[in-house]
PDB file of N, CA and C in Angstrom:
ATOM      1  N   UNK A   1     135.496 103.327 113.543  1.00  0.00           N
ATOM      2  CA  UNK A   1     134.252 102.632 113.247  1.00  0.00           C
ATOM      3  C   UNK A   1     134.550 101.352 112.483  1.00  0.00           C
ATOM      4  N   UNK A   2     133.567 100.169 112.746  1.00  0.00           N
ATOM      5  CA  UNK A   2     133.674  98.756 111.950  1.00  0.00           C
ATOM      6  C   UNK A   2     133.030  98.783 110.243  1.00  0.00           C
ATOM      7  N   UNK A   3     133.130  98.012 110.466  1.00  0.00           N
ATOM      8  CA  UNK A   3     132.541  98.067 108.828  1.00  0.00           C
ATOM      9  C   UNK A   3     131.220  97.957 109.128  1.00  0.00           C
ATOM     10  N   UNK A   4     130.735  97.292 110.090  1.00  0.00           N
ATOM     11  CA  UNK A   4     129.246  97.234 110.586  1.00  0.00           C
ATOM     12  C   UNK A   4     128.730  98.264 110.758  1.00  0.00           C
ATOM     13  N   UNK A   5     129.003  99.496 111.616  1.00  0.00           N
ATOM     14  CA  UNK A   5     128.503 100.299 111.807  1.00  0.00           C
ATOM     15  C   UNK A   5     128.026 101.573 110.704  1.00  0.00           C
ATOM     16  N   UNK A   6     129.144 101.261 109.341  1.00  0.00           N
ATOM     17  CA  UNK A   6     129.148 102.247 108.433  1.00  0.00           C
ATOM     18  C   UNK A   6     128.085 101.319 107.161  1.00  0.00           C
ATOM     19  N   UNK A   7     127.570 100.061 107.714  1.00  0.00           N
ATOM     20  CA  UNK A   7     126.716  99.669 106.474  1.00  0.00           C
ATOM     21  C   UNK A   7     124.809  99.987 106.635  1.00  0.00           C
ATOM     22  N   UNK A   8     124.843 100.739 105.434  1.00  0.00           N
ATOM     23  CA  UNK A   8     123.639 100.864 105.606  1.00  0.00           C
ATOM     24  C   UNK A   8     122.021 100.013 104.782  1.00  0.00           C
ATOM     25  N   UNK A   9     121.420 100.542 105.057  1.00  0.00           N
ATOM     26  CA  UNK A   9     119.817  99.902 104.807  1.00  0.00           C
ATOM     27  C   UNK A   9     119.484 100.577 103.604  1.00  0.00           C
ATOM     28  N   UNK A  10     118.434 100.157 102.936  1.00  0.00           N
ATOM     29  CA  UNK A  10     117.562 101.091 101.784  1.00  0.00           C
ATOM     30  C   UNK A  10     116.551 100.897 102.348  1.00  0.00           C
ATOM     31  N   UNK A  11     115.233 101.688 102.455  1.00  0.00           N
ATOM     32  CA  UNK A  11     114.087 101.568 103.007  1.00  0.00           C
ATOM     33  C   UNK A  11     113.620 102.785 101.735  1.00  0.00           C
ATOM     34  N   UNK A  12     111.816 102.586 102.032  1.00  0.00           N
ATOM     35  CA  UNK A  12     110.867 103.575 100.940  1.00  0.00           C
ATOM     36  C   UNK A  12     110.312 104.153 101.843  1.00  0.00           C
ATOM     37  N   UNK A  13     110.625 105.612 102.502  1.00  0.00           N
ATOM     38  CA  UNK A  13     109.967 106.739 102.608  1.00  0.00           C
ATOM     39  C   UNK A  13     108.619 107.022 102.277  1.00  0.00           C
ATOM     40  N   UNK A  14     107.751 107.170 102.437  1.00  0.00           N
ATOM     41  CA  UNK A  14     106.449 107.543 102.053  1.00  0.00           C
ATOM     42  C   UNK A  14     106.034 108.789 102.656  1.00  0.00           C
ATOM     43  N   UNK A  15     105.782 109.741 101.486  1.00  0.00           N
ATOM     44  CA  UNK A  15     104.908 111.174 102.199  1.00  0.00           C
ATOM     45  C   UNK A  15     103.410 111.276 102.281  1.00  0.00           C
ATOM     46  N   UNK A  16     102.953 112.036 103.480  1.00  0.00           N
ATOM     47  CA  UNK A  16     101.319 111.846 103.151  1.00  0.00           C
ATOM     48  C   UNK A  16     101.367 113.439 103.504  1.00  0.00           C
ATOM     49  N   UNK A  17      99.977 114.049 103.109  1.00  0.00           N
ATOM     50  CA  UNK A  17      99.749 115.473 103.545  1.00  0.00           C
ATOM     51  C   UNK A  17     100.493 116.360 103.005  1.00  0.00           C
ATOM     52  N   UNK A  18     100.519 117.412 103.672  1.00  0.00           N
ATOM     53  CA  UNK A  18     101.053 118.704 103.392  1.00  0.00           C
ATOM     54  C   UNK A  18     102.857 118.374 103.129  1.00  0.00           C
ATOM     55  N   UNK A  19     103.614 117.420 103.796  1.00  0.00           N
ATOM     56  CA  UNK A  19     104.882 116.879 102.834  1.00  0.00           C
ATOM     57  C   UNK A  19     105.081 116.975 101.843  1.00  0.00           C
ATOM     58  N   UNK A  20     104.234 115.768 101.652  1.00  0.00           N
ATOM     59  CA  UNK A  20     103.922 115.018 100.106  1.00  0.00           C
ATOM     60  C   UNK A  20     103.745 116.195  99.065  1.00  0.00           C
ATOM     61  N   UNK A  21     102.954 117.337  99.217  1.00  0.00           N
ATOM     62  CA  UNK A  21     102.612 118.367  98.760  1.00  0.00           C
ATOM     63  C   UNK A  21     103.346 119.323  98.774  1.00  0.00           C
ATOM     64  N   UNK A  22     104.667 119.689  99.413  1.00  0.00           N
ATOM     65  CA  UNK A  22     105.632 120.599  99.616  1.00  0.00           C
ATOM     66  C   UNK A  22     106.587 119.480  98.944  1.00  0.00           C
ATOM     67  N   UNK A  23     107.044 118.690  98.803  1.00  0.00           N
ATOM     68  CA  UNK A  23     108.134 117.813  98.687  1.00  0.00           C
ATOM     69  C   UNK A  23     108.012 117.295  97.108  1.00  0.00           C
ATOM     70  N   UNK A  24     106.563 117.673  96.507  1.00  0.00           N
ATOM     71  CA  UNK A  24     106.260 116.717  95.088  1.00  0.00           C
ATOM     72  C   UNK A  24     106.534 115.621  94.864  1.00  0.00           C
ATOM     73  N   UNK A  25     106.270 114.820  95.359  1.00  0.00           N
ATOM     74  CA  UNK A  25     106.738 113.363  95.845  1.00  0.00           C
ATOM     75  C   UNK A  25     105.956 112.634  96.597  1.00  0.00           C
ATOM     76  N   UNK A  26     105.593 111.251  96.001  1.00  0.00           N
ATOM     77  CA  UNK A  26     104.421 110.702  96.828  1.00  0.00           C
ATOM     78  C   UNK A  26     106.027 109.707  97.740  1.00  0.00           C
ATOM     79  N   UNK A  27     107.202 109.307  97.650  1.00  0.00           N
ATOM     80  CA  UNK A  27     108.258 108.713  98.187  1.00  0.00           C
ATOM     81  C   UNK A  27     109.369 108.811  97.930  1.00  0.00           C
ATOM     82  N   UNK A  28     110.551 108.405  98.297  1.00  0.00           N
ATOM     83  CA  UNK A  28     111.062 108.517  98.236  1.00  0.00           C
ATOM     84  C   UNK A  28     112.876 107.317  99.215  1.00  0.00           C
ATOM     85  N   UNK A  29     113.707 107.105  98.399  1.00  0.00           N
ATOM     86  CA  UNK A  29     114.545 105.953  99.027  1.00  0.00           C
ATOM     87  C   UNK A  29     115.426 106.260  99.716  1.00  0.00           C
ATOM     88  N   UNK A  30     116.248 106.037 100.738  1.00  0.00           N
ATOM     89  CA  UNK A  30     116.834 106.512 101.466  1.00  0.00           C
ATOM     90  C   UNK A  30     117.432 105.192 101.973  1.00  0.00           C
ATOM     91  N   UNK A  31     118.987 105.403 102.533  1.00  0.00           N
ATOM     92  CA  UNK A  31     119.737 104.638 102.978  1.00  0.00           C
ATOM     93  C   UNK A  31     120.284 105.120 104.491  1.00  0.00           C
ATOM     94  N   UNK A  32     119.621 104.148 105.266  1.00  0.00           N
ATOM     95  CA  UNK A  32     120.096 104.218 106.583  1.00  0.00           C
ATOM     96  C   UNK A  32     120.411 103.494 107.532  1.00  0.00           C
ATOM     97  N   UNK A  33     121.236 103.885 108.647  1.00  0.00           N
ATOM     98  CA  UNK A  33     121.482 103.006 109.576  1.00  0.00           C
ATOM     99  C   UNK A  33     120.973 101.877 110.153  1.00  0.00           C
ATOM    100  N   UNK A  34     121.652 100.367 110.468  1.00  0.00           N
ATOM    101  CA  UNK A  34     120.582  99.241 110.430  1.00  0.00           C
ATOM    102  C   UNK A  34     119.678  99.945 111.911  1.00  0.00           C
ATOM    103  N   UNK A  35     120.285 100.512 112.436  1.00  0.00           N
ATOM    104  CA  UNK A  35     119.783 100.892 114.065  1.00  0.00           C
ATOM    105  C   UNK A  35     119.410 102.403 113.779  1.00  0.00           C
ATOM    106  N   UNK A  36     118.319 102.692 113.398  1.00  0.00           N
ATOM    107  CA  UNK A  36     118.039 104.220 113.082  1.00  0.00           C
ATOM    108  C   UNK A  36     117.171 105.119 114.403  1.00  0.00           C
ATOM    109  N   UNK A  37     117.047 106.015 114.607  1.00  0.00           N
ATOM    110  CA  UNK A  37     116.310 107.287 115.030  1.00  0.00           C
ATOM    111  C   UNK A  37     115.468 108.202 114.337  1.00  0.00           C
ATOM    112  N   UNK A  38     114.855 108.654 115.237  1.00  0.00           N
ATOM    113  CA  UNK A  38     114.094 109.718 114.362  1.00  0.00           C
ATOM    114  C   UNK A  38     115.029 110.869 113.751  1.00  0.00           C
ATOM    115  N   UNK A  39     115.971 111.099 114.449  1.00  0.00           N
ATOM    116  CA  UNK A  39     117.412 112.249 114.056  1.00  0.00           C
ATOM    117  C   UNK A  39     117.783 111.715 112.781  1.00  0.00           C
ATOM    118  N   UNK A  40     118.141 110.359 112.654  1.00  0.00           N
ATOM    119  CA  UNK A  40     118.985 109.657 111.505  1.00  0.00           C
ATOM    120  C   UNK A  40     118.167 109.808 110.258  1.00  0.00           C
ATOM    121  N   UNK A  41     116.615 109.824 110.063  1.00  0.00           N
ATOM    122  CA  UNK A  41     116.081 109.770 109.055  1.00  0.00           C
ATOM    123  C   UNK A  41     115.672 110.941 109.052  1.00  0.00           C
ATOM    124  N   UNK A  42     115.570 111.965 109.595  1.00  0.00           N
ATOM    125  CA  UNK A  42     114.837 113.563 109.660  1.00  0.00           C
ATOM    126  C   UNK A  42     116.600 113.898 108.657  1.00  0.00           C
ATOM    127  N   UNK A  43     117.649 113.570 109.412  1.00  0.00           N
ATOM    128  CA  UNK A  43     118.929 113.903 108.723  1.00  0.00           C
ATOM    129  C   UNK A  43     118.788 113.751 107.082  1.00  0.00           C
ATOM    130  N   UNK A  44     118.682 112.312 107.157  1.00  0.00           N
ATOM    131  CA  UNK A  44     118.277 111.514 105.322  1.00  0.00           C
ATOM    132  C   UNK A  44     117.213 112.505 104.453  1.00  0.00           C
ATOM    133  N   UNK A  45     116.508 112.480 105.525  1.00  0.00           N
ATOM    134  CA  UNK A  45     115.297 113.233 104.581  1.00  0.00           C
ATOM    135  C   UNK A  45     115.211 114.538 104.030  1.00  0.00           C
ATOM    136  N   UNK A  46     116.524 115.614 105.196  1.00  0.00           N
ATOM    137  CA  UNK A  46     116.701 116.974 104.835  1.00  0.00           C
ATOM    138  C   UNK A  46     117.996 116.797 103.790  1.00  0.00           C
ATOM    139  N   UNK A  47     118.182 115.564 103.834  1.00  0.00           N
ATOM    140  CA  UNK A  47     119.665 115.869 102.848  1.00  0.00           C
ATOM    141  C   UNK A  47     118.824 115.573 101.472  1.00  0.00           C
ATOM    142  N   UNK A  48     117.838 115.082 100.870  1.00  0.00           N
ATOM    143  CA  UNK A  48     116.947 114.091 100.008  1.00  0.00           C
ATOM    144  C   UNK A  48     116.168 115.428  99.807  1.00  0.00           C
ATOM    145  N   UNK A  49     115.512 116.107 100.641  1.00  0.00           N
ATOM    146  CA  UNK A  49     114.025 116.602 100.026  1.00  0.00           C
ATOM    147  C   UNK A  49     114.366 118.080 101.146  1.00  0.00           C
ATOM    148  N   UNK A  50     115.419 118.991 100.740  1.00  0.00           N
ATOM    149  CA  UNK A  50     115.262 119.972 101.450  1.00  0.00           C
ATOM    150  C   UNK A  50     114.328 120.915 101.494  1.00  0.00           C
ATOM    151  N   UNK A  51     113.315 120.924 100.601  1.00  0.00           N
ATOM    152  CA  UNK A  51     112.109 121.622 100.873  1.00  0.00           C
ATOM    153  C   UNK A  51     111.385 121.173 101.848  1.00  0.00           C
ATOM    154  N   UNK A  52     111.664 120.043 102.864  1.00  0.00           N
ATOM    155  CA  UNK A  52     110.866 119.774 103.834  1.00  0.00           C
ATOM    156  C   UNK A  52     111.476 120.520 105.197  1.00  0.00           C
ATOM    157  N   UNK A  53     112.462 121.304 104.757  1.00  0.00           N
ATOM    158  CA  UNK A  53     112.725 122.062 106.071  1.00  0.00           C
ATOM    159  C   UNK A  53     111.838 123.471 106.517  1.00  0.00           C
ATOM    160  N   UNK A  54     112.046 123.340 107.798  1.00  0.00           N
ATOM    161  CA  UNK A  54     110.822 124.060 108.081  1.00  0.00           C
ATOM    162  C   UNK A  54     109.223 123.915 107.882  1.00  0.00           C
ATOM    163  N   UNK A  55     109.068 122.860 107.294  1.00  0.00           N
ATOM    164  CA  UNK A  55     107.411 122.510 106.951  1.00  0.00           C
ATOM    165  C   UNK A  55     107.333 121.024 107.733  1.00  0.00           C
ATOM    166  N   UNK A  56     108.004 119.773 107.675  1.00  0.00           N
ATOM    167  CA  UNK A  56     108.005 118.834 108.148  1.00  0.00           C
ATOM    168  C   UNK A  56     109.048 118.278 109.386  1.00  0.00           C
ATOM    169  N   UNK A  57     110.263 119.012 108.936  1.00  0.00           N
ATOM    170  CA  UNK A  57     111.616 119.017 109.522  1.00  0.00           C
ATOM    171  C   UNK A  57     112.102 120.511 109.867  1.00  0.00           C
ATOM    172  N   UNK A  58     112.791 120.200 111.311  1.00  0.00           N
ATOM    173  CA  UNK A  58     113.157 121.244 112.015  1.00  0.00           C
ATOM    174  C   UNK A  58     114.410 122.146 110.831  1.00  0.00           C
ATOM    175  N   UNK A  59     114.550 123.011 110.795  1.00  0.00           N
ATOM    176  CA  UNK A  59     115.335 123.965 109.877  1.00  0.00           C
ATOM    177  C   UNK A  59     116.907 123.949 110.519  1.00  0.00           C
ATOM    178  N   UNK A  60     116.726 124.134 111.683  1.00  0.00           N
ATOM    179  CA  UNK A  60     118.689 123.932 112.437  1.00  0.00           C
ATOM    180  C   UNK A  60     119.025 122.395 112.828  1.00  0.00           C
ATOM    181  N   UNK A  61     118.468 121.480 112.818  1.00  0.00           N
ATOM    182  CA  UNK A  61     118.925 120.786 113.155  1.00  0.00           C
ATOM    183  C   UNK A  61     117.812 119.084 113.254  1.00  0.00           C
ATOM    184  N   UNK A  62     118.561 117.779 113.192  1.00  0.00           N
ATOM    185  CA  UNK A  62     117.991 116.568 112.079  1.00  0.00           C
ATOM    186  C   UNK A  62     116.863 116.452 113.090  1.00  0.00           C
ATOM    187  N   UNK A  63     115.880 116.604 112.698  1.00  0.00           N
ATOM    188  CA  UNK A  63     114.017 116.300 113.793  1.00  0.00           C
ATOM    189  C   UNK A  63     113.108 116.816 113.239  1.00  0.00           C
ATOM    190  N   UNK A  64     112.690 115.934 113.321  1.00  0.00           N
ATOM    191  CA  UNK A  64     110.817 116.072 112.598  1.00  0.00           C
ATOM    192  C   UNK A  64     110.389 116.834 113.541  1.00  0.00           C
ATOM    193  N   UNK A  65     109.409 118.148 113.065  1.00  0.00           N
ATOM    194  CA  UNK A  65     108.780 119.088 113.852  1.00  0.00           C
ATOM    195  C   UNK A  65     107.550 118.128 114.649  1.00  0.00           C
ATOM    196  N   UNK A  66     107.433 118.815 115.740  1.00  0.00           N
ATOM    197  CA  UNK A  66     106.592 118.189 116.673  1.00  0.00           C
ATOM    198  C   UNK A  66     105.129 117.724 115.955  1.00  0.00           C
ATOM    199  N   UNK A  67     104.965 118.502 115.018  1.00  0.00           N
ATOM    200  CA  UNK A  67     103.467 117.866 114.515  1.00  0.00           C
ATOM    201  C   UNK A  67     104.023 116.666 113.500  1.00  0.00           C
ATOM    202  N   UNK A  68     104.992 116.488 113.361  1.00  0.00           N
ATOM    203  CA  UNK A  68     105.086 114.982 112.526  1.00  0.00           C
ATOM    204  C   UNK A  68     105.509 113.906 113.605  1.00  0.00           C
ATOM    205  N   UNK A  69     105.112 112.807 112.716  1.00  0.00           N
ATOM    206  CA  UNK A  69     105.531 111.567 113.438  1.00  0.00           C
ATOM    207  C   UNK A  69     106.137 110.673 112.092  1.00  0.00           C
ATOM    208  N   UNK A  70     107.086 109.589 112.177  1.00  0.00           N
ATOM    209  CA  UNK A  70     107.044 108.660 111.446  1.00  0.00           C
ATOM    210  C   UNK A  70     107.121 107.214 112.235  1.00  0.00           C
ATOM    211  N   UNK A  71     106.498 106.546 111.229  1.00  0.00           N
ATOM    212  CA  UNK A  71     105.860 105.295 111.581  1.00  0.00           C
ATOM    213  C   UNK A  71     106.858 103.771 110.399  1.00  0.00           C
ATOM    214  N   UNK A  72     107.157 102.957 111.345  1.00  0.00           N
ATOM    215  CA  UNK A  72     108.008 101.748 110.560  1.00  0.00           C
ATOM    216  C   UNK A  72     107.375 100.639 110.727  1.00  0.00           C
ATOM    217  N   UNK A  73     106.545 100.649 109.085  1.00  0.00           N
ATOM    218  CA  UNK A  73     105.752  99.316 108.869  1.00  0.00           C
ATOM    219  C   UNK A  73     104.532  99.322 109.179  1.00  0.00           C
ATOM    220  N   UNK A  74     104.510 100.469 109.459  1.00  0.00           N
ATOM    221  CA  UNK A  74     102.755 100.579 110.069  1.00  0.00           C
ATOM    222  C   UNK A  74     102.451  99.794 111.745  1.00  0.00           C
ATOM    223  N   UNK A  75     103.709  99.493 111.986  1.00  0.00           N
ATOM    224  CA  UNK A  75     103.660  99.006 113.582  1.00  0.00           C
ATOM    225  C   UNK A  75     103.970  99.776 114.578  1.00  0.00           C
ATOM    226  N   UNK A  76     105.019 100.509 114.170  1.00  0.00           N
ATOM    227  CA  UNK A  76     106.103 100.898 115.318  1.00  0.00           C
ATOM    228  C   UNK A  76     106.162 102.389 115.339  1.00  0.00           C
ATOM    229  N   UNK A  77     106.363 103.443 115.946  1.00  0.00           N
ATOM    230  CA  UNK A  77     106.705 104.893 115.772  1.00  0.00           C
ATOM    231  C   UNK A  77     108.073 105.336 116.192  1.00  0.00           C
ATOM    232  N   UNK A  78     108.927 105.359 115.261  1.00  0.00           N
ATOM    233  CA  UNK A  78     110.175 106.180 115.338  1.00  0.00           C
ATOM    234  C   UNK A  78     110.201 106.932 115.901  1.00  0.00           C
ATOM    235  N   UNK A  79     111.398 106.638 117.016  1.00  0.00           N
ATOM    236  CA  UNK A  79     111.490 107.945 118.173  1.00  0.00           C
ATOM    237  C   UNK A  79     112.915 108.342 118.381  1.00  0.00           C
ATOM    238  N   UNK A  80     113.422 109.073 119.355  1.00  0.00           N
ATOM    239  CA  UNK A  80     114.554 109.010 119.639  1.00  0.00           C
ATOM    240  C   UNK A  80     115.348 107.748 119.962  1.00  0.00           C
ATOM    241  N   UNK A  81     114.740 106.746 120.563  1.00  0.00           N
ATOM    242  CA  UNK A  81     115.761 105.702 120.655  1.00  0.00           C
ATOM    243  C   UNK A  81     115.850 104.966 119.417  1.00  0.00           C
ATOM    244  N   UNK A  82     117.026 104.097 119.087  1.00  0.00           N
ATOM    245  CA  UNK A  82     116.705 103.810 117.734  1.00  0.00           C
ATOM    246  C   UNK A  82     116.136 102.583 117.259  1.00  0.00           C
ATOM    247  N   UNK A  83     115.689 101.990 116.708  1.00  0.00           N
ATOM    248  CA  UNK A  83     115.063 101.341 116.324  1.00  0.00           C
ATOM    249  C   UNK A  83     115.682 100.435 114.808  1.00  0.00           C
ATOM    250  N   UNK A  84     115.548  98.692 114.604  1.00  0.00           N
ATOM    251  CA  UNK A  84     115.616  97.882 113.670  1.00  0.00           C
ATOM    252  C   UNK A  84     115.203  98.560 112.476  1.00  0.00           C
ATOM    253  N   UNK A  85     116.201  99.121 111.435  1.00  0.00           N
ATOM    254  CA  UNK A  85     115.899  99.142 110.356  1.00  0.00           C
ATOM    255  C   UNK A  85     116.432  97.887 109.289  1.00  0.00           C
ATOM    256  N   UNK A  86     115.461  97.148 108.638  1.00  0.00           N
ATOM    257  CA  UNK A  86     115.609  96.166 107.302  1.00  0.00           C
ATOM    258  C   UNK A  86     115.503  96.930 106.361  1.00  0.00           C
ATOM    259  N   UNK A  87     116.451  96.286 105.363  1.00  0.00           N
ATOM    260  CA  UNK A  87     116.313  96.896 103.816  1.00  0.00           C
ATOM    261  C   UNK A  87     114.619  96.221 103.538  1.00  0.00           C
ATOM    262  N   UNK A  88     114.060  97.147 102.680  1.00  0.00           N
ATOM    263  CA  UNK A  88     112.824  97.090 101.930  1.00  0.00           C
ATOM    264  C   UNK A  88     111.990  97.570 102.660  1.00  0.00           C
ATOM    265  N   UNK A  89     112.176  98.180 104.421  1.00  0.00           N
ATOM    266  CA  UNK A  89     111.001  98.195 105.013  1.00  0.00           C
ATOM    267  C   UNK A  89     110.651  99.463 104.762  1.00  0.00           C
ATOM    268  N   UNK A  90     109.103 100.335 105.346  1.00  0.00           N
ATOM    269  CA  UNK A  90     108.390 101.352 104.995  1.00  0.00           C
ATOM    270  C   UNK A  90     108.485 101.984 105.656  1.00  0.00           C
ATOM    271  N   UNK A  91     109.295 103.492 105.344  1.00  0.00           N
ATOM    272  CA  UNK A  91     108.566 104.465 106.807  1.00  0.00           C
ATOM    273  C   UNK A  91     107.458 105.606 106.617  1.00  0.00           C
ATOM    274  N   UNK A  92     106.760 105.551 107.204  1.00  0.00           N
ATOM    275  CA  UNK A  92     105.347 106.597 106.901  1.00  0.00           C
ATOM    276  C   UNK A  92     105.337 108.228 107.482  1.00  0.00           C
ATOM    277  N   UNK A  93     105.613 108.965 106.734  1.00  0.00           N
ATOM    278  CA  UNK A  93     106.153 110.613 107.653  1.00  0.00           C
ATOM    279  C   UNK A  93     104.075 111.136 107.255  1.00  0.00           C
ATOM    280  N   UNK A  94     103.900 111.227 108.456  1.00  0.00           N
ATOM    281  CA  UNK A  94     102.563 112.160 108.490  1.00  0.00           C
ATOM    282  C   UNK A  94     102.733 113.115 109.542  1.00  0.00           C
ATOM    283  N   UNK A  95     101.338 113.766 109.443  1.00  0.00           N
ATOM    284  CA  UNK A  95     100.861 115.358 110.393  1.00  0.00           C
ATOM    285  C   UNK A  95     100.390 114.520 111.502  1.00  0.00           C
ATOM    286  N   UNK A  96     101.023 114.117 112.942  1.00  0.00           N
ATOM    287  CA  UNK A  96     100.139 113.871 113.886  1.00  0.00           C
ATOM    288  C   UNK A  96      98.900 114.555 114.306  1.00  0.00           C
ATOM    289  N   UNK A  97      98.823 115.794 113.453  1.00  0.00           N
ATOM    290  CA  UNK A  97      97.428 116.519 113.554  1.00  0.00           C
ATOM    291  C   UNK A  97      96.478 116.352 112.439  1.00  0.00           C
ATOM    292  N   UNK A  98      96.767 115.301 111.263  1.00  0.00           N
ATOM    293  CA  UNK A  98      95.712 114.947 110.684  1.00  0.00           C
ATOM    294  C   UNK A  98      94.707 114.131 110.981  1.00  0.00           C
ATOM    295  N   UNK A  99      93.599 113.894 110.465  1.00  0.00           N
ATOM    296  CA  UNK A  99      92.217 113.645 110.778  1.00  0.00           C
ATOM    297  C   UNK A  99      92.552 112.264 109.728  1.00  0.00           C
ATOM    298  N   UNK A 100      91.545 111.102 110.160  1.00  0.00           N
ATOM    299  CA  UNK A 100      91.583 110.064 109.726  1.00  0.00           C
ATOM    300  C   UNK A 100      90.013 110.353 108.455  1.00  0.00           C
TER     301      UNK A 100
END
């Protein structure tokens, strides 16, 4: 690996819902890949806030359970392919089954 590939990002995590509420934590910082996935930050987030396993994040392995989604910047939805991460930017972990 380059030195590129091993440098990472800081971004602010944000919990909403039943997370936020299992996790005690309205956020949280995390350093990740400039080119991230939903795997790469479900990974960050179970290494950061392991009480979110099994409630937000899959328990065997790095993925947000099907009822979550996270969102970068309030534009974009983190998926499997990966996606531009900047230092300072926001990612939003909610219940795709919450009510507005």
């Amino acid at each position: 690996m380059n030195s590129q590939t091993q440098k990472k990002v800081t971004v602010n995590v944000e919990l909403f819902g039943h997370a936020r509420a299992v996790a005690g934590v309205r956020d949280v910082k995390l350093a990740l890949p400039p080119q991230s996935g939903a795997s790469d930050l479900a990974a960050a987030l179970a290494d950061a806030l392991p009480s979110l396993l099994s409630v937000a994040l899959e328990s065997d392995c790095p993925r947000l359970l099907p009822s979550y989604t996270a969102n970068l910047n309030g534009l974009a939805f983190i998926g499997d392919d990966p996606v531009s991460i900047s230092p300072g930017d926001a990612i939003y972990i909610f219940s795709s089954q919450a009510g507005g």
